[in-house]
Amino acid sequence: DKDTDHEVPAESIQNGALEYVVPVKIGTPGVTLKLDFDTGSSDLWVWSSELSRASKTKGHTIYDPSKSSTAKKASGTWNISYGDGSSASGNVYTDKVTVADVTIPGQAIELAEKLSASFLQDGGNDGLLGLAWPQINTVSPKSVPTPVENMITKKLINPSVFTVKLGRGDEAGFYSFGFIDTSVTPNPITYTPVDNSQGFWQVASSSWSLNGETRERSGNTTILDTGTTLLLVADDVVDAIYGGIEGAVFDNQQGGYKFPTNATLPDIAFAVGDTIYKVNAKDFAFGDAGDGFTFGGIQSRGDLDFDIFGDVFLKSVYVVCKSIHNSWDTARVT
Ligand code: 0ZP
């Protein structure tokens, strides 16, 4: 049982940019679903046999409890709405779940019965696996333990950590459970205390820098969110960034700022606790916006009172989430 047995590849899908999915085996003999591991939510839900026939045939692997000898019906229903307006709901079973060679018996699995239209396109995930804190799990009347919570309470991993390294383009990324991969980067891992009172991996981010000039944002916080594609920050920061790029404009149709593809890009960095991390220009230049424009990887957080450091930020760091010391530890990788 090598340490690396507890590592599992994270594959980026949909133009290599929108989301990362990870293979998870469910049931006996078992099916392997590709789940979007989301540190911004705490529900493990899957495409299932309870969906209508039309949505089941969209090229997804589904979980059917009648085909698993270890499946058991559990009580409760679930109903989740995400930041981007997508939603899902259904009922609950328990079954055996294997993630990165860690097998969890009796894990609660939320079966999708209804999915919002945004999920019903081709090629996306077969469900989500939430890695945030237990209190935001949506199963009612009583919430269910998340996979990480079960790994810890059932003593399946030691130490009580999971780590995230997201790849860029074709680069390999991975998640690990109970194991910190020190081969990822020679840079030191910096400790930052987490405030989990809202259920998120939330840390202080009280400064940022633009072209080497540091700017204070007293009291500002951010969450680590692998389920959010972009880096979402307050409007004054967004305005300062794009205001300094010749020809940058807000595109109402695409819902964000874009800039001429040949523009000179600024150096941008954001603090996590006491350490400031540079956003890679390749990730800031998020994608083709048509007509010679590039869609920006940093956009508005809207009405939220904290930032969301999504994949555009996370690709530049190795993150260690420690449940015991309650910290979000980061090391620069590029
Ligand atoms: C996303 O980042 C989308 C991609 C996306 C959305 C909107 C605009 C975009 C512009 C450019 C590029 C990407 C954009 C994720 C996504 C990827 C691939 C396929 C998808 C198919 C359908 C729907 C989404 C897809 N969504 C973020 C999000 O809601 C946007 C956001 N807005 C965050 C505000 N905050 N992510 C959630 C996980 C998604 C859900 C995973 C849909 C994929 C499927 C959560 O991580 C967000 C979290 C927000 C919270 C931290 C404030 C959340 O909603 N948690 C649920 C808890 C409920 C709070 C108790």
Coordinates of C-alpha atoms and ligand atoms in Angstrom, one line a residue:
D1 CA 0.0 0.0 0.0
K2 CA 2.2 2.8 -1.3
D3 CA 1.4 6.4 -0.5
T4 CA 0.6 7.2 -4.1
D5 CA -2.2 4.6 -4.0
H6 CA -4.2 7.3 -2.4
E7 CA -3.7 9.6 -5.4
V8 CA -6.3 9.8 -8.2
P9 CA -6.0 11.7 -11.4
A10 CA -8.1 14.7 -12.1
E11 CA -9.0 15.0 -15.7
S12 CA -10.0 18.3 -17.1
I13 CA -12.9 18.1 -19.5
Q14 CA -14.9 20.4 -21.9
N15 CA -12.2 22.2 -23.9
G16 CA -9.7 21.3 -21.2
A17 CA -10.9 24.3 -19.2
L18 CA -14.4 24.2 -17.7
E19 CA -14.3 21.5 -15.1
Y20 CA -12.2 18.7 -13.7
V21 CA -13.6 15.2 -13.2
V22 CA -12.3 12.2 -11.1
P23 CA -13.2 8.5 -11.4
V24 CA -15.2 7.2 -8.5
K25 CA -16.3 3.5 -8.1
I26 CA -19.8 3.0 -6.6
G27 CA -21.5 -0.2 -5.6
T28 CA -20.9 -4.0 -6.0
P29 CA -19.7 -5.1 -8.5
G30 CA -19.6 -1.4 -9.2
V31 CA -19.7 1.3 -11.8
T32 CA -17.2 4.0 -12.3
L33 CA -18.6 7.5 -12.6
K34 CA -16.6 10.7 -13.5
L35 CA -17.5 13.2 -10.7
D36 CA -16.7 16.9 -10.5
F37 CA -14.8 17.2 -7.1
D38 CA -16.2 20.5 -5.7
T39 CA -14.6 22.1 -2.6
G40 CA -17.4 24.7 -2.7
S41 CA -20.2 22.2 -1.8
S42 CA -20.9 19.2 0.4
D43 CA -23.2 16.9 -1.5
L44 CA -22.2 13.7 -3.3
W45 CA -24.8 13.2 -6.0
V46 CA -24.9 11.1 -9.2
W47 CA -26.7 10.7 -12.5
S48 CA -29.0 7.8 -11.7
S49 CA -31.6 5.3 -12.8
E50 CA -34.2 7.7 -11.3
L51 CA -33.8 10.2 -14.1
S52 CA -36.3 10.3 -16.9
R53 CA -35.3 8.1 -19.9
A54 CA -34.5 11.1 -22.1
S55 CA -31.8 12.5 -19.8
K56 CA -30.3 9.1 -19.0
T57 CA -29.3 8.6 -22.6
K58 CA -26.9 11.6 -22.9
G59 CA -23.6 9.7 -22.8
H60 CA -23.3 9.5 -19.0
T61 CA -22.5 6.6 -16.8
I62 CA -25.4 6.2 -14.3
Y63 CA -25.7 4.6 -10.9
D64 CA -28.5 2.1 -10.6
P65 CA -28.9 0.8 -7.0
S66 CA -30.9 -2.3 -8.3
K67 CA -27.7 -3.5 -9.9
S68 CA -25.6 -3.2 -6.7
S69 CA -25.7 -5.9 -4.0
T70 CA -24.5 -3.5 -1.4
A71 CA -27.0 -0.7 -2.1
K72 CA -29.5 0.3 0.6
K73 CA -32.3 2.8 0.5
A74 CA -31.8 5.6 3.0
S75 CA -34.3 8.2 4.4
G76 CA -34.3 11.8 3.3
T77 CA -34.3 13.9 0.1
W78 CA -31.9 16.4 -1.3
N79 CA -32.2 19.6 -3.3
I80 CA -29.2 21.8 -4.2
S81 CA -28.9 25.1 -6.0
Y82 CA -25.4 26.3 -7.0
G83 CA -24.0 29.8 -7.4
D84 CA -24.4 29.7 -11.2
G85 CA -28.1 28.9 -10.9
S86 CA -27.9 25.2 -11.8
S87 CA -29.8 22.8 -9.5
A88 CA -30.4 19.1 -8.8
S89 CA -32.6 17.0 -6.5
G90 CA -33.7 13.5 -5.6
N91 CA -33.5 10.8 -2.9
V92 CA -30.8 9.0 -1.0
Y93 CA -29.2 5.5 -0.9
T94 CA -26.1 4.2 0.9
D95 CA -23.5 2.1 -0.9
K96 CA -19.8 1.3 -1.0
V97 CA -17.7 4.1 -2.6
T98 CA -14.1 3.9 -3.7
V99 CA -12.1 7.1 -4.2
A100 CA -8.3 7.0 -4.8
D101 CA -8.1 3.4 -3.4
V102 CA -9.9 4.4 -0.2
T103 CA -13.1 2.3 0.1
I104 CA -15.9 3.8 2.2
P105 CA -18.6 1.4 3.3
G106 CA -22.1 2.8 3.7
Q107 CA -21.4 6.2 2.1
A108 CA -24.6 8.2 1.5
I109 CA -25.2 8.7 -2.3
E110 CA -27.7 11.2 -3.5
L111 CA -29.5 10.0 -6.6
A112 CA -30.5 12.7 -9.1
E113 CA -34.1 12.5 -10.1
K114 CA -34.3 16.0 -11.5
L115 CA -31.5 18.1 -13.1
S116 CA -31.6 21.6 -14.4
A117 CA -31.1 22.2 -18.1
S118 CA -27.5 23.3 -17.7
F119 CA -26.5 19.7 -16.8
L120 CA -28.3 18.1 -19.7
Q121 CA -25.7 18.9 -22.4
D122 CA -23.3 16.3 -23.7
G123 CA -20.0 15.5 -22.2
G124 CA -20.2 16.9 -18.7
N125 CA -19.8 15.2 -15.3
D126 CA -21.7 12.2 -14.1
G127 CA -22.3 14.0 -10.8
L128 CA -20.5 16.0 -8.1
L129 CA -18.5 15.0 -5.0
G130 CA -18.5 17.8 -2.4
L131 CA -15.4 18.4 -0.5
A132 CA -16.6 21.4 1.6
W133 CA -17.6 21.1 5.4
P134 CA -20.5 19.0 6.6
Q135 CA -22.9 21.8 7.6
I136 CA -23.8 22.7 4.0
N137 CA -24.9 19.2 3.0
T138 CA -28.5 19.6 1.7
V139 CA -30.0 16.2 2.7
S140 CA -33.2 16.8 4.7
P141 CA -34.5 16.4 7.3
K142 CA -31.1 15.2 8.5
S143 CA -27.8 15.9 6.7
V144 CA -25.5 13.0 5.7
P145 CA -21.7 12.7 6.2
T146 CA -19.5 13.6 3.2
P147 CA -16.9 11.1 1.9
V148 CA -14.1 13.0 3.6
E149 CA -15.9 13.1 6.9
N150 CA -16.4 9.4 6.7
M151 CA -12.8 8.8 5.7
I152 CA -11.8 10.6 8.9
T153 CA -14.4 9.3 11.4
K154 CA -14.0 5.7 10.1
K155 CA -10.2 6.1 10.3
L156 CA -9.7 5.2 6.7
I157 CA -7.0 8.0 6.2
N158 CA -4.2 9.4 8.3
P159 CA -3.4 12.2 8.4
S160 CA -6.8 13.9 8.0
V161 CA -6.0 15.8 4.8
F162 CA -6.8 15.9 1.1
T163 CA -4.7 17.7 -1.5
V164 CA -5.5 19.2 -4.9
K165 CA -3.2 19.8 -7.8
L166 CA -5.1 20.9 -11.0
G167 CA -3.4 20.5 -14.3
R168 CA -3.2 23.1 -17.1
G169 CA -4.1 21.9 -20.6
D170 CA -2.9 18.4 -21.1
E171 CA -0.8 18.5 -17.9
A172 CA -1.8 15.8 -15.3
G173 CA -3.6 16.9 -12.2
F174 CA -4.7 14.9 -9.1
Y175 CA -6.5 14.7 -5.8
S176 CA -5.0 12.8 -2.9
F177 CA -6.5 11.6 0.4
G178 CA -4.6 11.0 3.6
F179 CA -1.3 11.9 1.8
I180 CA 0.7 15.0 1.0
D181 CA 2.7 14.7 -2.2
T182 CA 5.9 16.5 -1.5
S183 CA 7.2 15.8 -5.1
V184 CA 4.8 18.4 -6.6
T185 CA 6.9 21.5 -5.8
P186 CA 10.2 22.4 -4.1
N187 CA 8.5 25.6 -2.8
P188 CA 7.5 25.7 0.9
I189 CA 3.9 24.9 1.9
T190 CA 2.5 27.9 3.8
Y191 CA 0.0 27.5 6.6
T192 CA -3.2 29.6 6.5
P193 CA -6.0 29.2 9.1
V194 CA -9.5 28.4 7.7
D195 CA -12.8 29.9 8.9
N196 CA -15.3 27.1 8.2
S197 CA -18.3 28.8 9.9
Q198 CA -20.1 29.2 6.6
G199 CA -19.1 25.6 5.5
F200 CA -16.4 26.7 3.1
W201 CA -12.7 26.6 2.9
Q202 CA -12.5 30.3 3.7
V203 CA -9.3 32.2 4.3
A204 CA -8.1 35.8 4.6
S205 CA -7.0 37.6 1.4
S206 CA -6.3 41.1 2.4
S207 CA -4.1 42.3 -0.4
W208 CA -3.5 41.9 -4.1
S209 CA -1.1 43.3 -6.6
L210 CA -1.3 44.8 -10.0
N211 CA 2.0 45.2 -12.0
G212 CA 4.0 44.8 -8.8
E213 CA 2.1 47.5 -6.9
T214 CA 0.5 46.1 -3.7
R215 CA -3.1 47.1 -2.9
E216 CA -4.7 46.5 0.5
R217 CA -8.2 45.0 0.9
S218 CA -8.6 45.1 4.6
G219 CA -11.0 42.4 5.9
N220 CA -11.4 40.7 2.6
T221 CA -11.7 36.9 2.6
T222 CA -11.9 34.2 -0.2
I223 CA -12.9 30.6 -0.5
L224 CA -11.1 27.8 -2.3
D225 CA -13.5 26.4 -4.9
T226 CA -12.5 23.7 -7.3
G227 CA -16.1 23.7 -8.7
T228 CA -15.8 27.3 -10.0
T229 CA -14.0 27.6 -13.3
L230 CA -12.9 31.3 -13.0
L231 CA -11.4 33.6 -10.3
L232 CA -14.2 35.8 -9.0
V233 CA -13.4 39.0 -7.1
A234 CA -15.0 42.3 -6.0
D235 CA -16.0 44.8 -8.7
D236 CA -13.4 47.4 -7.7
V237 CA -10.6 44.9 -8.3
V238 CA -12.2 43.7 -11.6
D239 CA -12.5 47.4 -12.8
A240 CA -8.8 48.1 -11.8
I241 CA -7.6 45.1 -13.8
Y242 CA -9.5 45.7 -17.0
G243 CA -9.3 49.5 -16.8
G244 CA -5.5 49.0 -17.3
I245 CA -5.8 46.8 -20.4
E246 CA -6.0 48.8 -23.7
G247 CA -9.3 47.9 -25.5
A248 CA -10.8 45.7 -22.7
V249 CA -14.6 45.9 -22.7
F250 CA -17.5 44.3 -20.8
D251 CA -19.4 41.8 -23.0
N252 CA -23.0 41.7 -21.9
Q253 CA -23.8 38.6 -23.9
Q254 CA -20.9 36.6 -22.4
G255 CA -21.4 38.1 -19.0
G256 CA -17.8 39.3 -18.4
Y257 CA -14.8 41.3 -19.5
K258 CA -12.8 40.5 -22.6
F259 CA -9.7 42.1 -24.0
P260 CA -8.0 42.2 -27.5
T261 CA -6.1 39.0 -27.9
N262 CA -2.9 40.9 -28.7
A263 CA -3.1 43.1 -25.6
T264 CA -0.2 43.4 -23.1
L265 CA -1.4 41.6 -20.0
P266 CA -0.7 43.0 -16.5
D267 CA 1.0 41.0 -13.7
I268 CA -1.7 40.0 -11.2
A269 CA -1.3 38.4 -7.8
F270 CA -3.6 37.6 -4.8
A271 CA -2.8 37.0 -1.2
V272 CA -3.7 33.8 0.7
G273 CA -3.0 34.7 4.3
D274 CA 0.5 36.1 4.3
T275 CA 1.7 34.8 1.0
I276 CA 1.0 36.4 -2.4
Y277 CA 0.5 34.1 -5.4
K278 CA 0.8 35.2 -9.1
V279 CA -2.0 34.3 -11.5
N280 CA -0.5 32.7 -14.5
A281 CA -1.1 34.8 -17.7
K282 CA -2.1 31.6 -19.6
D283 CA -5.0 31.2 -17.1
F284 CA -5.9 34.9 -17.1
A285 CA -6.3 34.6 -20.9
F286 CA -9.1 32.2 -20.3
G287 CA -10.5 31.5 -23.7
D288 CA -11.5 32.7 -27.2
A289 CA -14.3 35.3 -27.1
G290 CA -14.5 35.7 -30.9
D291 CA -13.7 38.8 -33.1
G292 CA -10.1 38.8 -31.9
F293 CA -11.0 39.0 -28.2
T294 CA -10.0 36.8 -25.3
F295 CA -12.4 36.2 -22.4
G296 CA -10.8 37.1 -19.0
G297 CA -10.2 34.5 -16.4
I298 CA -10.9 37.0 -13.6
Q299 CA -14.5 38.2 -13.3
S300 CA -17.0 39.7 -10.8
R301 CA -18.1 37.8 -7.7
G302 CA -21.4 39.7 -7.9
D303 CA -23.3 40.1 -4.6
L304 CA -21.1 37.7 -2.6
D305 CA -19.2 39.2 0.3
F306 CA -16.1 37.0 -0.3
D307 CA -14.0 36.1 -3.3
I308 CA -14.0 32.7 -5.0
F309 CA -10.6 31.4 -6.0
G310 CA -11.6 28.9 -8.6
D311 CA -9.6 26.9 -11.1
V312 CA -7.9 29.9 -12.8
F313 CA -6.2 30.6 -9.5
L314 CA -5.8 27.1 -8.2
K315 CA -3.8 25.9 -11.3
S316 CA -0.9 27.9 -9.9
V317 CA -0.8 26.3 -6.5
Y318 CA -0.7 23.0 -4.7
V319 CA -3.3 23.0 -2.0
V320 CA -3.4 20.9 1.2
C321 CA -6.8 21.0 3.1
K322 CA -6.3 19.9 6.7
S323 CA -9.4 19.0 8.6
I324 CA -7.7 18.6 11.9
H325 CA -5.7 21.8 12.0
N326 CA -8.4 23.5 10.1
S327 CA -6.0 25.1 7.6
W328 CA -5.7 25.7 3.9
D329 CA -2.0 25.3 3.1
T330 CA -0.6 26.4 -0.2
A331 CA 2.6 26.2 -2.1
R332 CA 3.4 27.9 -5.4
V333 CA 3.9 25.5 -8.3
T334 CA 4.8 27.8 -11.2
Ligands
0ZP1 C1 -19.1 27.5 -12.7 O1 -17.9 28.0 -12.5 C2 -19.5 26.8 -14.0 C3 -18.8 27.4 -15.2 C4 -19.3 28.8 -15.5 C5 -20.4 29.4 -14.9 C6 -20.8 30.7 -15.1 C7 -20.1 31.5 -16.0 C8 -18.9 31.0 -16.6 C9 -18.1 31.8 -17.4 C10 -17.0 31.3 -18.0 C11 -16.6 30.0 -17.8 C12 -17.3 29.2 -16.9 C13 -18.5 29.6 -16.3 C14 -19.1 25.3 -13.8 C15 -19.5 24.4 -14.9 C16 -18.5 23.8 -15.6 C17 -18.7 22.9 -16.6 C18 -20.0 22.6 -16.9 C19 -21.1 23.1 -16.3 C20 -22.4 22.8 -16.6 C21 -23.4 23.3 -15.9 C22 -23.2 24.3 -14.9 C23 -21.9 24.6 -14.6 C24 -20.8 24.1 -15.2 N1 -20.0 27.6 -11.8 C25 -19.8 28.2 -10.5 C26 -20.6 27.3 -9.5 O2 -21.7 27.6 -9.2 C27 -20.2 29.6 -10.6 C28 -20.3 30.4 -9.3 N2 -21.0 31.5 -9.2 C29 -19.8 30.2 -8.1 C30 -20.9 32.0 -8.0 N3 -20.2 31.2 -7.4 N4 -19.9 26.3 -9.0 C31 -20.5 25.3 -8.1 C32 -20.2 23.9 -8.5 C33 -20.6 23.6 -9.9 C34 -22.1 23.5 -10.1 C35 -19.9 22.4 -10.4 C36 -22.6 23.2 -11.5 C37 -20.4 22.1 -11.9 C38 -21.8 22.0 -12.0 C39 -20.1 25.6 -6.6 O3 -18.7 25.3 -6.4 C40 -20.3 27.0 -6.2 C41 -20.7 27.1 -4.7 C42 -20.8 28.6 -4.5 C43 -20.6 29.1 -3.1 C44 -19.2 28.8 -2.8 C45 -20.9 30.5 -2.9 C46 -22.1 26.6 -4.4 O4 -23.0 26.9 -5.1 N5 -22.2 25.7 -3.5 C47 -23.5 25.1 -3.1 C48 -23.8 25.2 -1.7 C49 -25.2 24.9 -1.5 C50 -23.6 26.6 -1.1 C51 -25.6 24.6 0.0

